[in-house]
Short mmCIF file of C-alpha atoms and ligand atoms in Angstrom, two decimals:
data_model
loop_
_atom_site.label_atom_id
_atom_site.label_comp_id
_atom_site.label_asym_id
_atom_site.label_seq_id
_atom_site.Cartn_x
_atom_site.Cartn_y
_atom_site.Cartn_z
CA MET A 1413 -1.41 -26.83 39.53
CA GLY A 1414 -1.76 -23.08 40.12
CA ILE A 1415 -4.49 -20.73 39.15
CA SER A 1416 -4.63 -20.17 35.47
CA LEU A 1417 -2.99 -16.98 34.21
CA ARG A 1418 -6.14 -15.99 32.30
CA ARG A 1419 -8.04 -16.09 35.52
CA LYS A 1420 -5.46 -14.02 37.41
CA ILE A 1421 -5.42 -11.43 34.76
CA SER A 1422 -9.17 -11.28 34.52
CA PHE A 1423 -9.38 -11.03 38.31
CA ILE A 1424 -6.76 -8.20 38.42
CA PHE A 1425 -8.50 -6.30 35.68
CA PHE A 1426 -11.85 -6.84 37.34
CA VAL A 1427 -10.51 -5.36 40.59
CA PHE A 1428 -8.97 -2.53 38.67
CA ILE A 1429 -12.21 -1.79 36.80
CA VAL A 1430 -14.23 -2.00 40.07
CA ILE A 1431 -11.88 0.45 41.88
CA CYS A 1432 -11.81 2.85 38.97
CA SER A 1433 -15.65 2.78 38.70
CA LEU A 1434 -15.97 3.41 42.45
CA LEU A 1435 -13.62 6.34 42.27
CA TRP A 1436 -15.39 7.62 39.33
CA LEU A 1437 -18.86 7.31 40.99
CA ALA A 1438 -17.59 9.04 44.17
CA ASN A 1439 -16.11 11.83 42.01
CA ASP A 1440 -19.43 12.07 40.06
CA TYR A 1441 -21.34 12.33 43.32
CA ARG A 1442 -19.07 15.09 44.56
CA ASN A 1443 -19.48 16.97 41.23
CA ASN A 1444 -23.28 16.73 41.57
CA LEU A 1445 -23.17 18.09 45.04
CA LEU A 1446 -20.99 20.94 43.88
CA ALA A 1447 -23.30 21.67 40.97
CA LYS A 1448 -26.20 21.80 43.36
CA LYS A 1449 -24.37 24.16 45.71
CA ILE A 1450 -23.68 26.44 42.73
CA GLN A 1451 -27.31 26.28 41.71
CA ILE A 1452 -28.31 27.28 45.29
CA ILE A 1453 -25.84 30.05 45.31
CA ASP A 1454 -27.13 31.26 41.92
CA SER A 1455 -30.84 31.22 42.92
CA GLN A 1456 -30.07 32.83 46.31
CA SER A 1457 -28.06 35.57 44.60
CA THR A 1458 -30.94 36.23 42.16
CA PHE A 1459 -33.31 36.19 45.15
CA LEU A 1460 -31.03 38.61 46.96
CA ASN A 1461 -30.87 41.00 43.96
CA THR A 1462 -34.73 40.87 43.61
CA ILE A 1463 -35.36 41.60 47.29
CA LEU A 1464 -32.81 44.42 47.34
CA GLU A 1465 -34.65 45.94 44.39
CA ALA A 1466 -37.94 45.64 46.40
CA ARG A 1467 -36.24 47.27 49.40
CA ARG A 1468 -34.98 50.05 47.24
CA TYR A 1469 -38.53 50.88 46.04
CA GLU A 1470 -39.80 50.52 49.58
CA LYS A 1471 -37.21 53.02 50.73
CA ASN A 1472 -38.08 55.42 47.90
CA PHE A 1473 -41.69 55.22 48.92
CA PHE A 1474 -41.04 56.30 52.45
CA LEU A 1475 -39.03 59.13 51.08
CA TYR A 1476 -41.39 60.48 48.37
CA PHE A 1477 -44.66 58.57 49.00
CA GLU A 1478 -45.02 57.67 45.26
CA LEU A 1479 -47.56 54.94 44.77
CA ASN A 1480 -45.59 53.63 41.85
CA ASP A 1481 -42.61 52.85 44.13
CA LEU A 1482 -44.84 50.77 46.28
CA LYS A 1483 -46.26 48.92 43.35
CA GLN A 1484 -42.68 48.21 42.13
CA ALA A 1485 -41.72 46.95 45.62
CA PHE A 1486 -44.77 44.64 45.63
CA HIS A 1487 -43.90 43.37 42.12
CA TYR A 1488 -40.40 42.50 43.13
CA LEU A 1489 -41.57 40.88 46.36
CA THR A 1490 -43.98 38.64 44.30
CA LEU A 1491 -41.01 37.66 42.13
CA SER A 1492 -38.78 36.98 45.23
CA GLU A 1493 -41.49 34.74 46.65
CA LYS A 1494 -41.53 32.61 43.48
CA ILE A 1495 -37.73 32.41 43.39
CA LEU A 1496 -37.60 31.38 47.13
CA ASN A 1497 -40.34 28.85 46.73
CA LYS A 1498 -38.54 27.22 43.86
CA SER A 1499 -35.28 27.12 45.78
CA ILE A 1500 -36.92 25.39 48.69
CA LYS A 1501 -38.34 22.77 46.42
CA ILE A 1502 -34.89 21.62 45.22
CA LEU A 1503 -33.59 21.31 48.67
CA TYR A 1504 -35.32 18.00 49.46
CA ASN A 1505 -31.99 16.43 50.61
CA GLU A 1506 -30.81 19.37 52.62
CA PRO A 1507 -33.29 19.71 55.39
CA ALA A 1508 -31.31 22.14 57.60
CA LEU A 1509 -30.91 24.69 54.70
CA ALA A 1510 -34.49 24.18 53.59
CA GLU A 1511 -35.63 24.97 57.22
CA ARG A 1512 -33.56 28.20 57.22
CA LEU A 1513 -34.97 29.24 53.84
CA ASN A 1514 -38.52 28.38 55.10
CA ARG A 1515 -38.03 30.80 58.02
CA SER A 1516 -36.97 33.52 55.52
CA TYR A 1517 -39.88 32.68 53.40
CA LYS A 1518 -42.30 33.26 56.31
CA LYS A 1519 -40.65 36.64 56.92
CA LEU A 1520 -40.93 37.34 53.17
CA ILE A 1521 -44.63 36.65 53.18
CA GLN A 1522 -44.97 38.95 56.34
CA TYR A 1523 -43.04 41.63 54.51
CA LYS A 1524 -45.02 41.22 51.35
CA SER A 1525 -48.35 41.52 53.20
CA SER A 1526 -47.19 44.69 55.05
CA ILE A 1527 -46.30 46.22 51.67
CA GLU A 1528 -49.73 45.03 50.33
CA LYS A 1529 -51.43 46.76 53.28
CA LEU A 1530 -49.40 49.88 52.69
CA LEU A 1531 -50.36 49.77 49.00
CA THR A 1532 -54.08 49.53 49.84
CA SER A 1533 -53.99 52.44 52.29
CA GLN A 1534 -51.86 54.60 49.92
CA LYS A 1535 -54.36 54.00 47.16
CA GLU A 1536 -57.14 55.07 49.61
CA PHE A 1537 -55.48 58.04 51.39
CA ASN A 1538 -52.68 59.18 49.04
CA PHE A 1539 -50.33 60.18 51.90
CA SER A 1540 -47.48 62.50 51.57
CA LYS A 1541 -44.70 63.19 54.06
CA ILE A 1542 -46.53 65.98 55.73
CA ASP A 1543 -49.48 63.75 56.60
CA ALA A 1544 -47.54 62.37 59.51
CA GLN A 1545 -50.24 63.42 61.90
CA ASN A 1546 -53.02 61.53 60.02
CA GLU A 1547 -54.19 58.57 62.06
CA ASN A 1548 -53.96 56.26 59.05
CA TYR A 1549 -50.42 57.43 58.19
CA PRO A 1550 -48.20 54.29 58.04
CA LYS A 1551 -46.50 54.10 61.40
CA PHE A 1552 -44.71 50.80 60.96
CA GLN A 1553 -41.88 51.95 58.65
CA ASP A 1554 -39.19 50.57 60.99
CA ASN A 1555 -40.99 47.25 61.22
CA ILE A 1556 -41.07 46.86 57.44
CA ARG A 1557 -37.46 47.98 57.15
CA ASN A 1558 -36.41 45.58 59.76
CA LEU A 1559 -38.19 42.66 58.09
CA GLY A 1560 -36.48 43.43 54.71
CA LYS A 1561 -33.14 43.74 56.42
CA GLN A 1562 -33.57 40.46 58.26
CA ILE A 1563 -34.45 38.64 55.12
CA THR A 1564 -31.45 40.04 53.21
CA ASP A 1565 -29.10 39.42 56.13
CA ASP A 1566 -30.38 35.74 56.38
CA ILE A 1567 -29.92 35.10 52.65
CA GLU A 1568 -26.55 36.85 52.56
CA LYS A 1569 -25.46 34.53 55.37
CA ILE A 1570 -26.65 31.46 53.48
CA VAL A 1571 -24.98 32.59 50.22
CA LYS A 1572 -21.80 33.20 52.13
CA GLN A 1573 -21.92 29.88 53.78
CA GLU A 1574 -22.79 27.99 50.62
CA ARG A 1575 -19.92 29.76 48.86
CA PHE A 1576 -17.52 28.69 51.56
CA GLN A 1577 -18.71 25.18 51.39
CA ALA A 1578 -18.37 25.13 47.50
CA ASN A 1579 -14.88 26.41 47.84
CA THR A 1580 -14.02 23.80 50.37
CA MET A 1581 -15.46 21.16 48.07
CA ILE A 1582 -13.37 22.44 45.08
CA LYS A 1583 -10.21 22.29 47.27
CA LYS A 1584 -11.12 18.80 48.56
CA GLY A 1585 -11.90 17.80 45.01
CA ARG A 1586 -8.41 18.68 43.95
CA ILE A 1587 -6.91 16.52 46.71
CA TYR A 1588 -9.32 13.83 45.87
CA LEU A 1589 -8.27 13.82 42.22
CA PHE A 1590 -4.67 13.71 43.21
CA ILE A 1591 -5.35 10.73 45.48
CA MET A 1592 -7.31 9.05 42.65
CA ALA A 1593 -4.32 9.51 40.31
CA ILE A 1594 -2.03 7.98 42.81
CA VAL A 1595 -4.30 5.07 43.42
CA ILE A 1596 -4.60 4.46 39.65
CA LEU A 1597 -0.85 4.92 39.11
CA THR A 1598 0.00 2.48 41.98
CA MET A 1599 -2.48 -0.04 40.64
CA SER A 1600 -1.04 0.28 37.06
CA ILE A 1601 2.47 -0.25 38.46
CA VAL A 1602 1.34 -3.25 40.44
CA ILE A 1603 -0.38 -4.65 37.25
CA ALA A 1604 2.61 -3.94 35.21
CA PHE A 1605 4.86 -5.79 37.80
CA PHE A 1606 2.47 -8.64 37.88
CA LEU A 1607 2.45 -8.88 34.04
CA PHE A 1608 6.29 -8.65 34.09
CA PHE A 1609 6.76 -11.35 36.55
CA SER A 1610 4.02 -13.73 35.52
CA VAL A 1611 4.11 -13.22 31.78
CA ASN A 1612 7.19 -11.49 30.52
CA ARG A 1613 9.72 -13.26 32.67
CA PRO A 1614 8.42 -16.74 31.90
CA LEU A 1615 8.27 -15.79 28.22
CA LYS A 1616 11.77 -14.60 28.27
CA SER A 1617 13.00 -17.82 29.94
CA ILE A 1618 11.10 -19.78 27.27
CA GLU A 1619 12.56 -17.64 24.60
CA HIS A 1620 16.03 -18.18 26.08
CA ALA A 1621 15.41 -21.94 26.19
CA ILE A 1622 14.22 -21.87 22.54
CA LYS A 1623 17.39 -20.09 21.50
CA LYS A 1624 19.38 -22.83 23.25
CA ILE A 1625 17.41 -25.41 21.25
CA VAL A 1626 18.26 -23.52 18.04
CA GLU A 1627 21.91 -23.60 19.05
CA GLY A 1628 21.65 -27.29 19.34
CA ASP A 1629 21.31 -27.67 23.13
CA TYR A 1630 18.47 -30.09 23.47
CA THR A 1631 18.21 -30.09 27.31
CA ASN A 1632 14.82 -29.87 28.94
CA ILE A 1633 13.57 -26.47 30.04
CA ASP A 1634 13.44 -26.00 33.81
CA ILE A 1635 11.23 -23.05 34.53
CA LYS A 1636 9.81 -22.59 37.94
CA ILE A 1637 6.57 -21.18 36.87
CA LYS A 1638 3.26 -21.87 38.64
CA SER A 1639 0.60 -20.65 36.23
CA LYS A 1640 -1.24 -23.43 34.37
CA GLU A 1641 -0.65 -22.04 30.85
CA PHE A 1642 3.12 -21.85 31.20
CA VAL A 1643 3.31 -25.20 32.92
CA SER A 1644 1.47 -26.81 29.91
CA LEU A 1645 3.57 -24.75 27.45
CA VAL A 1646 6.81 -25.82 29.05
CA THR A 1647 5.59 -29.47 29.17
CA SER A 1648 4.72 -29.35 25.46
CA LEU A 1649 8.08 -27.76 24.69
CA ASN A 1650 9.95 -30.36 26.74
CA ASN A 1651 7.99 -33.02 24.86
CA MET A 1652 9.09 -31.45 21.62
CA ILE A 1653 12.68 -31.30 22.82
CA ASN A 1654 12.59 -34.97 23.76
CA GLU A 1655 11.11 -35.76 20.27
CA LEU A 1656 13.83 -33.66 18.64
CA ASN A 1657 16.43 -35.43 20.71
CA LYS A 1658 15.08 -38.76 19.53
CA ARG A 1659 14.95 -37.67 15.90
CA SER A 1660 18.39 -36.23 15.94
CA GLU A 1661 19.73 -39.52 17.49
CA GLN A 1662 17.84 -41.46 14.69
CA LEU A 1663 19.23 -39.13 12.06
CA ILE A 1664 22.84 -39.49 13.34
CA GLN A 1665 22.24 -43.26 13.48
CA SER A 1666 20.91 -43.52 9.94
CA LYS A 1667 23.55 -41.27 8.50
CA LYS A 1668 26.09 -43.52 10.20
CA LEU A 1669 24.50 -46.59 8.67
CA ALA A 1670 24.62 -44.85 5.30
CA SER A 1671 28.36 -44.03 5.77
CA LEU A 1672 28.81 -47.74 6.78
CA GLY A 1673 27.35 -48.71 3.42
CA THR A 1674 29.92 -46.49 1.71
CA LEU A 1675 32.83 -47.56 3.92
CA THR A 1676 32.24 -51.23 3.54
CA SER A 1677 33.50 -51.50 -0.01
CA GLY A 1678 36.62 -49.57 0.89
CA VAL A 1679 37.15 -51.59 4.08
CA ALA A 1680 36.67 -54.82 2.10
CA HIS A 1681 39.33 -53.58 -0.30
CA GLU A 1682 41.55 -52.64 2.69
CA LEU A 1683 41.14 -56.13 4.04
CA ASN A 1684 41.84 -57.76 0.72
CA ASN A 1685 45.39 -56.53 0.73
CA PRO A 1686 46.54 -57.98 3.96
CA LEU A 1687 44.60 -61.26 3.18
CA ASN A 1688 46.47 -61.45 -0.14
CA ASN A 1689 49.74 -60.88 1.59
CA ILE A 1690 48.97 -63.55 4.21
CA SER A 1691 47.80 -65.90 1.58
CA SER A 1692 51.01 -65.53 -0.55
CA SER A 1693 53.12 -65.81 2.54
CA ILE A 1694 51.44 -68.95 3.68
CA GLN A 1695 51.72 -70.40 0.10
CA ILE A 1696 55.46 -69.74 0.01
CA VAL A 1697 55.93 -71.24 3.47
CA LEU A 1698 54.00 -74.36 2.37
CA GLU A 1699 56.01 -74.65 -0.75
CA GLU A 1700 59.16 -74.29 1.08
CA LEU A 1701 58.22 -76.31 4.08
CA ALA A 1702 60.87 -78.92 3.49
CA ASP A 1703 63.60 -76.44 2.86
CA ASP A 1704 66.03 -75.37 5.52
CA ASN A 1705 65.73 -71.60 5.25
CA ILE A 1706 64.08 -71.19 8.61
CA ASP A 1707 64.83 -67.45 8.91
CA PHE A 1708 63.19 -66.66 5.68
CA LYS A 1709 60.05 -68.63 6.69
CA ARG A 1710 59.98 -66.76 10.09
CA GLU A 1711 60.16 -63.44 8.19
CA LEU A 1712 57.29 -64.45 6.10
CA LEU A 1713 55.16 -65.71 9.07
CA THR A 1714 56.10 -62.53 11.06
CA GLU A 1715 54.89 -60.36 8.11
CA ALA A 1716 51.71 -62.48 7.86
CA GLU A 1717 51.08 -61.95 11.60
CA LYS A 1718 51.54 -58.11 11.08
CA GLN A 1719 48.94 -58.29 8.28
CA VAL A 1720 46.55 -60.21 10.49
CA ASP A 1721 46.97 -57.51 13.16
CA ARG A 1722 46.31 -54.80 10.53
CA ALA A 1723 43.21 -56.51 9.36
CA LYS A 1724 42.08 -57.08 12.93
CA ASP A 1725 42.54 -53.32 13.70
CA THR A 1726 40.57 -52.34 10.61
CA ILE A 1727 37.72 -54.75 11.59
CA LYS A 1728 37.80 -53.59 15.13
CA ALA A 1729 37.51 -49.95 14.01
CA LEU A 1730 34.66 -50.84 11.78
CA LEU A 1731 32.82 -52.76 14.62
CA GLU A 1732 33.38 -49.86 17.06
CA PHE A 1733 32.02 -47.34 14.60
CA SER A 1734 29.03 -49.41 13.65
CA ARG A 1735 27.95 -50.14 17.27
CA GLU A 1736 24.75 -48.25 18.07
CA THR A 1737 25.34 -46.04 21.08
CA THR A 1738 23.90 -42.96 22.67
CA TYR A 1739 25.94 -39.77 23.20
CA LYS A 1740 28.65 -40.48 25.70
CA PRO A 1741 31.66 -38.33 25.82
CA VAL A 1742 34.90 -39.79 27.21
CA MET A 1743 38.62 -38.72 27.15
CA VAL A 1744 40.28 -39.86 23.89
CA ASN A 1745 43.56 -39.33 22.19
CA PHE A 1746 42.89 -37.25 19.07
CA LYS A 1747 45.73 -38.71 17.00
CA ALA A 1748 44.63 -42.34 17.78
CA LEU A 1749 41.05 -41.39 16.75
CA ILE A 1750 42.25 -39.96 13.45
CA ASP A 1751 44.28 -43.03 12.77
CA LYS A 1752 41.41 -45.26 13.36
CA THR A 1753 39.19 -43.18 11.12
CA VAL A 1754 41.81 -43.12 8.33
CA ARG A 1755 41.92 -46.90 8.51
CA LEU A 1756 38.19 -47.05 7.82
CA ILE A 1757 38.18 -44.55 4.89
CA LYS A 1758 41.52 -45.42 3.31
CA GLY A 1759 39.73 -47.74 0.84
CA GLU A 1760 37.63 -44.83 -0.32
CA VAL A 1761 40.49 -42.52 -1.06
CA PRO A 1762 41.70 -42.74 -4.72
CA THR A 1763 45.27 -42.96 -5.46
CA ASN A 1764 45.47 -39.36 -6.87
CA VAL A 1765 44.52 -37.98 -3.40
CA LYS A 1766 47.27 -37.68 -0.94
CA LEU A 1767 46.50 -37.65 2.80
CA ASP A 1768 48.55 -35.24 4.86
CA ILE A 1769 47.98 -35.78 8.54
CA ASN A 1770 50.28 -33.87 10.81
CA LEU A 1771 49.32 -34.11 14.49
CA SER A 1772 51.12 -34.59 17.71
CA ASP A 1773 50.33 -37.61 19.94
CA ASP A 1774 49.47 -35.61 23.17
CA ILE A 1775 46.15 -34.06 22.19
CA GLN A 1776 43.40 -35.25 24.45
CA LEU A 1777 39.77 -34.49 23.75
CA PHE A 1778 36.63 -35.04 25.90
CA VAL A 1779 34.26 -36.23 23.15
CA ASP A 1780 32.05 -39.03 22.00
CA PRO A 1781 34.64 -40.87 19.85
CA GLN A 1782 32.17 -42.56 17.61
CA ARG A 1783 30.41 -39.28 16.80
CA ILE A 1784 33.61 -37.31 16.24
CA GLN A 1785 34.74 -40.12 13.94
CA GLN A 1786 31.51 -39.65 12.08
CA VAL A 1787 32.29 -35.94 11.79
CA LEU A 1788 35.80 -36.79 10.51
CA ILE A 1789 34.52 -39.39 8.05
CA ASN A 1790 31.93 -36.85 6.60
CA LEU A 1791 34.49 -34.07 6.23
CA ILE A 1792 37.24 -36.33 4.79
CA LEU A 1793 34.85 -37.97 2.36
CA ASN A 1794 33.51 -34.56 1.16
CA GLY A 1795 37.06 -33.39 0.58
CA VAL A 1796 37.90 -36.62 -1.29
CA HIS A 1797 34.84 -36.28 -3.40
CA ALA A 1798 35.73 -32.62 -4.21
CA MET A 1799 39.10 -33.79 -5.56
CA GLU A 1800 37.79 -36.84 -7.45
CA GLU A 1801 38.51 -35.41 -10.91
CA LYS A 1802 41.79 -33.77 -10.57
CA GLY A 1803 43.19 -35.30 -7.33
CA GLY A 1804 44.91 -33.25 -4.79
CA MET A 1805 45.78 -33.19 -1.07
CA LEU A 1806 43.74 -33.62 2.00
CA GLY A 1807 45.23 -32.30 5.23
CA ILE A 1808 44.25 -32.56 8.84
CA ARG A 1809 45.94 -30.04 11.15
CA LEU A 1810 45.49 -28.38 14.42
CA CYS A 1811 44.76 -24.61 14.23
CA THR A 1812 47.50 -22.29 15.25
CA ASP A 1813 45.64 -19.60 17.01
CA THR A 1814 42.87 -20.91 19.30
CA ARG A 1815 41.39 -19.80 22.63
CA LYS A 1816 42.48 -21.59 25.76
CA THR A 1817 38.91 -22.96 26.31
CA GLU A 1818 38.72 -24.69 22.99
CA ILE A 1819 40.65 -27.01 20.65
CA CYS A 1820 40.44 -26.51 16.84
CA PHE A 1821 41.34 -28.78 13.98
CA LYS A 1822 41.06 -28.10 10.20
CA VAL A 1823 40.28 -30.53 7.40
CA HIS A 1824 41.50 -28.89 4.22
CA ASP A 1825 41.31 -30.09 0.67
CA THR A 1826 42.52 -28.70 -2.65
CA GLY A 1827 39.38 -29.68 -4.41
CA LYS A 1828 36.82 -27.79 -6.55
CA GLY A 1829 35.68 -25.49 -3.69
CA ILE A 1830 32.16 -24.37 -2.75
CA PRO A 1831 30.49 -21.44 -4.69
CA ALA A 1832 29.58 -18.44 -2.48
CA THR A 1833 25.90 -18.98 -3.16
CA HIS A 1834 26.06 -22.59 -1.75
CA LEU A 1835 27.95 -21.65 1.43
CA SER A 1836 24.91 -20.73 3.45
CA LYS A 1837 23.08 -23.92 2.45
CA ILE A 1838 25.68 -26.60 2.86
CA PHE A 1839 24.65 -27.34 6.46
CA ASP A 1840 21.00 -27.64 5.56
CA PRO A 1841 19.64 -31.15 5.59
CA PHE A 1842 19.29 -32.70 2.12
CA PHE A 1843 21.30 -29.98 0.45
CA THR A 1844 23.54 -31.80 -2.02
CA THR A 1845 25.16 -30.99 -5.37
CA LYS A 1846 25.95 -34.69 -5.92
CA ASP A 1847 24.04 -36.82 -8.39
CA VAL A 1848 21.00 -38.78 -7.15
CA GLY A 1849 22.22 -41.85 -5.27
CA LYS A 1850 25.64 -40.40 -4.63
CA GLY A 1851 24.96 -38.08 -1.89
CA SER A 1852 22.04 -37.67 0.59
CA GLY A 1853 22.94 -34.03 1.67
CA LEU A 1854 22.83 -35.18 5.30
CA GLY A 1855 26.57 -35.34 5.97
CA LEU A 1856 27.24 -31.76 6.94
CA SER A 1857 23.83 -31.35 8.65
CA VAL A 1858 24.62 -34.36 10.99
CA THR A 1859 28.19 -33.07 11.33
CA HIS A 1860 26.84 -29.70 12.51
CA GLY A 1861 24.42 -31.42 14.92
CA ILE A 1862 27.14 -33.59 16.48
CA ILE A 1863 29.55 -30.58 16.94
CA GLU A 1864 26.77 -28.58 18.66
CA GLN A 1865 26.00 -31.53 20.82
CA HIS A 1866 29.61 -31.21 22.00
CA GLY A 1867 29.16 -27.53 22.64
CA GLY A 1868 31.44 -26.63 19.81
CA ARG A 1869 31.05 -25.00 16.32
CA ILE A 1870 32.07 -25.51 12.73
CA GLU A 1871 33.16 -22.90 10.20
CA VAL A 1872 33.91 -23.15 6.52
CA ASP A 1873 36.26 -21.22 4.21
CA SER A 1874 36.27 -22.00 0.58
CA LYS A 1875 37.46 -20.71 -2.80
CA VAL A 1876 36.17 -22.12 -6.07
CA ASN A 1877 38.93 -24.16 -7.78
CA GLU A 1878 41.32 -23.67 -4.95
CA GLY A 1879 39.90 -25.77 -2.11
CA THR A 1880 37.91 -25.82 1.10
CA THR A 1881 38.79 -25.76 4.68
CA PHE A 1882 36.43 -26.80 7.49
CA SER A 1883 37.49 -25.73 10.99
CA VAL A 1884 36.00 -27.60 13.92
CA PHE A 1885 36.12 -25.96 17.37
CA LEU A 1886 35.51 -28.15 20.50
CA PRO A 1887 35.50 -26.94 24.02
CA THR A 1888 38.36 -28.37 26.20
CA THR A 1889 36.23 -28.05 29.28
CA GLN A 1890 33.86 -31.07 29.94
CA SER A 1891 30.49 -30.68 28.41
CA ASP A 1892 27.65 -30.94 30.95
CA GLU A 1893 25.59 -33.15 28.71
N1 ATP B 1289 34.99 -30.17 0.84
C1 ATP B 1289 34.05 -29.79 -0.05
N2 ATP B 1289 34.36 -29.25 -1.27
C2 ATP B 1289 33.41 -28.89 -2.07
N3 ATP B 1289 32.03 -28.98 -1.82
C3 ATP B 1289 31.73 -29.42 -0.61
C4 ATP B 1289 32.59 -29.93 0.36
N4 ATP B 1289 31.92 -30.30 1.40
C5 ATP B 1289 30.61 -30.17 1.10
N5 ATP B 1289 30.51 -29.62 -0.09
C6 ATP B 1289 29.21 -29.38 -0.71
O1 ATP B 1289 28.17 -29.34 0.24
C7 ATP B 1289 27.20 -30.28 -0.15
C8 ATP B 1289 26.53 -30.87 1.11
O2 ATP B 1289 27.52 -31.80 1.80
P1 ATP B 1289 27.02 -32.96 2.65
O3 ATP B 1289 28.18 -33.69 3.17
O4 ATP B 1289 26.01 -32.35 3.61
O5 ATP B 1289 26.11 -33.80 1.65
P2 ATP B 1289 26.73 -34.72 0.49
O6 ATP B 1289 28.16 -34.87 0.60
O7 ATP B 1289 26.20 -34.16 -0.80
O8 ATP B 1289 25.93 -36.06 0.71
P3 ATP B 1289 26.21 -37.07 1.92
O9 ATP B 1289 24.95 -37.03 2.72
O10 ATP B 1289 26.48 -38.42 1.24
O11 ATP B 1289 27.38 -36.58 2.67
C9 ATP B 1289 27.82 -31.27 -1.11
O12 ATP B 1289 26.92 -31.84 -1.96
C10 ATP B 1289 28.83 -30.30 -1.76
O13 ATP B 1289 28.23 -29.60 -2.80
MG1 MG B 1290 29.07 -35.52 2.47
#
């Protein structure tokens, strides 16, 4: 037995969830990196602005020798130091960048201490531009300028580089999202295919098989499915079909026995007539035994023999019908089958009902004769019962317009008809309008079952007070059952 479908589906969804989670984690990791890059760019840009501010004041100082400019430059440098320090701290997992910032930090400290020195001497000597000859006059302007420039150049480079990296990450992120969408789409398609082939298709085949059961085809379902659940479902359905088969056979059999009960009195009556004839013929022959009229006695005995044959035929028909058999279609002559059936039910037909059977001798059917006989008996008796009060005519004819692949015959009566409200129910088991003990309501239900077993169908057309026609269609091609 294969792996259970529940396990397969659970496994597939597990794999799907794992892959989606991994993709999501990878995406989240990239987003974090990107957020960090943006944070670095932000703080470096702030740092750059602050240091540029410090350099502006430092430049102003060398132009006008205002102490305040120097103080401002020092203030901005203190601020820059804090910003840079903070930036370095968050770069624990980017050692290369941290190293570069450290170098800039060292330069910044140098720069700051030069400004600090300048501040102290300015406070002390209060230089102006014309003091250039003073020995304490700050001679390291270029040095300071260079330091400031180096720091800004370095940080600008870093910002540029980080910006470039962030842009590349955004571009790659787009491609990554696209790949992720394709992976998820492909996986969804694969799952959809899997579900289609392993769930939908078997379910469709089972649905198809159940439809066949509803149509009366009780053959076992043959589905090549490997999953455990479907194997056990199909096994259960097949068990059910076998059980239904058994029950339907039992029903046909019990309805046949019931019909036999009805038929026996009629058949007994049918046998009584020939027996009476034979008996009177023999009596006459016995009385006239001594007489010479040999021709008359031969005639009587020949008639008696005919009556014996008639009785034998009736008994044979009854025996054949009552034998318990399973469904077995064979080639039969339709007219002969009707004659045999009529022989059985004749005793049940009251004198006010005329039988009108008009069939040619050459119609051959591939059917189970016993079962079709049962269909005929059910239909004829229903017609006869419908005409019980007023009498009428019961006809059996072939249909005029039928397809090549089927043969159709009609059983028509001029009885009371079936009200429209009953038409949809007459084939239901146990539906009867007859008094308790007179009808079981199984006749048409069994008839319907037998015709479906033959791959055929039955239709009804009825008008209240005018009569009813049942049309039975049977395929001419051999049934595969
Ligand atoms: N030819 C017909 N004319 C009028 N009503 C009919 C005819 N055939 C069937 N019916 C109606 O359909 C009902 C069901 O018929 P069905 O043969 O299944 O059961 P039944 O004749 O009542 O009982 P039984 O099981 O003894 O045949 C009948 O009770 C009757 O009302
Ligand atoms: Mg009936």
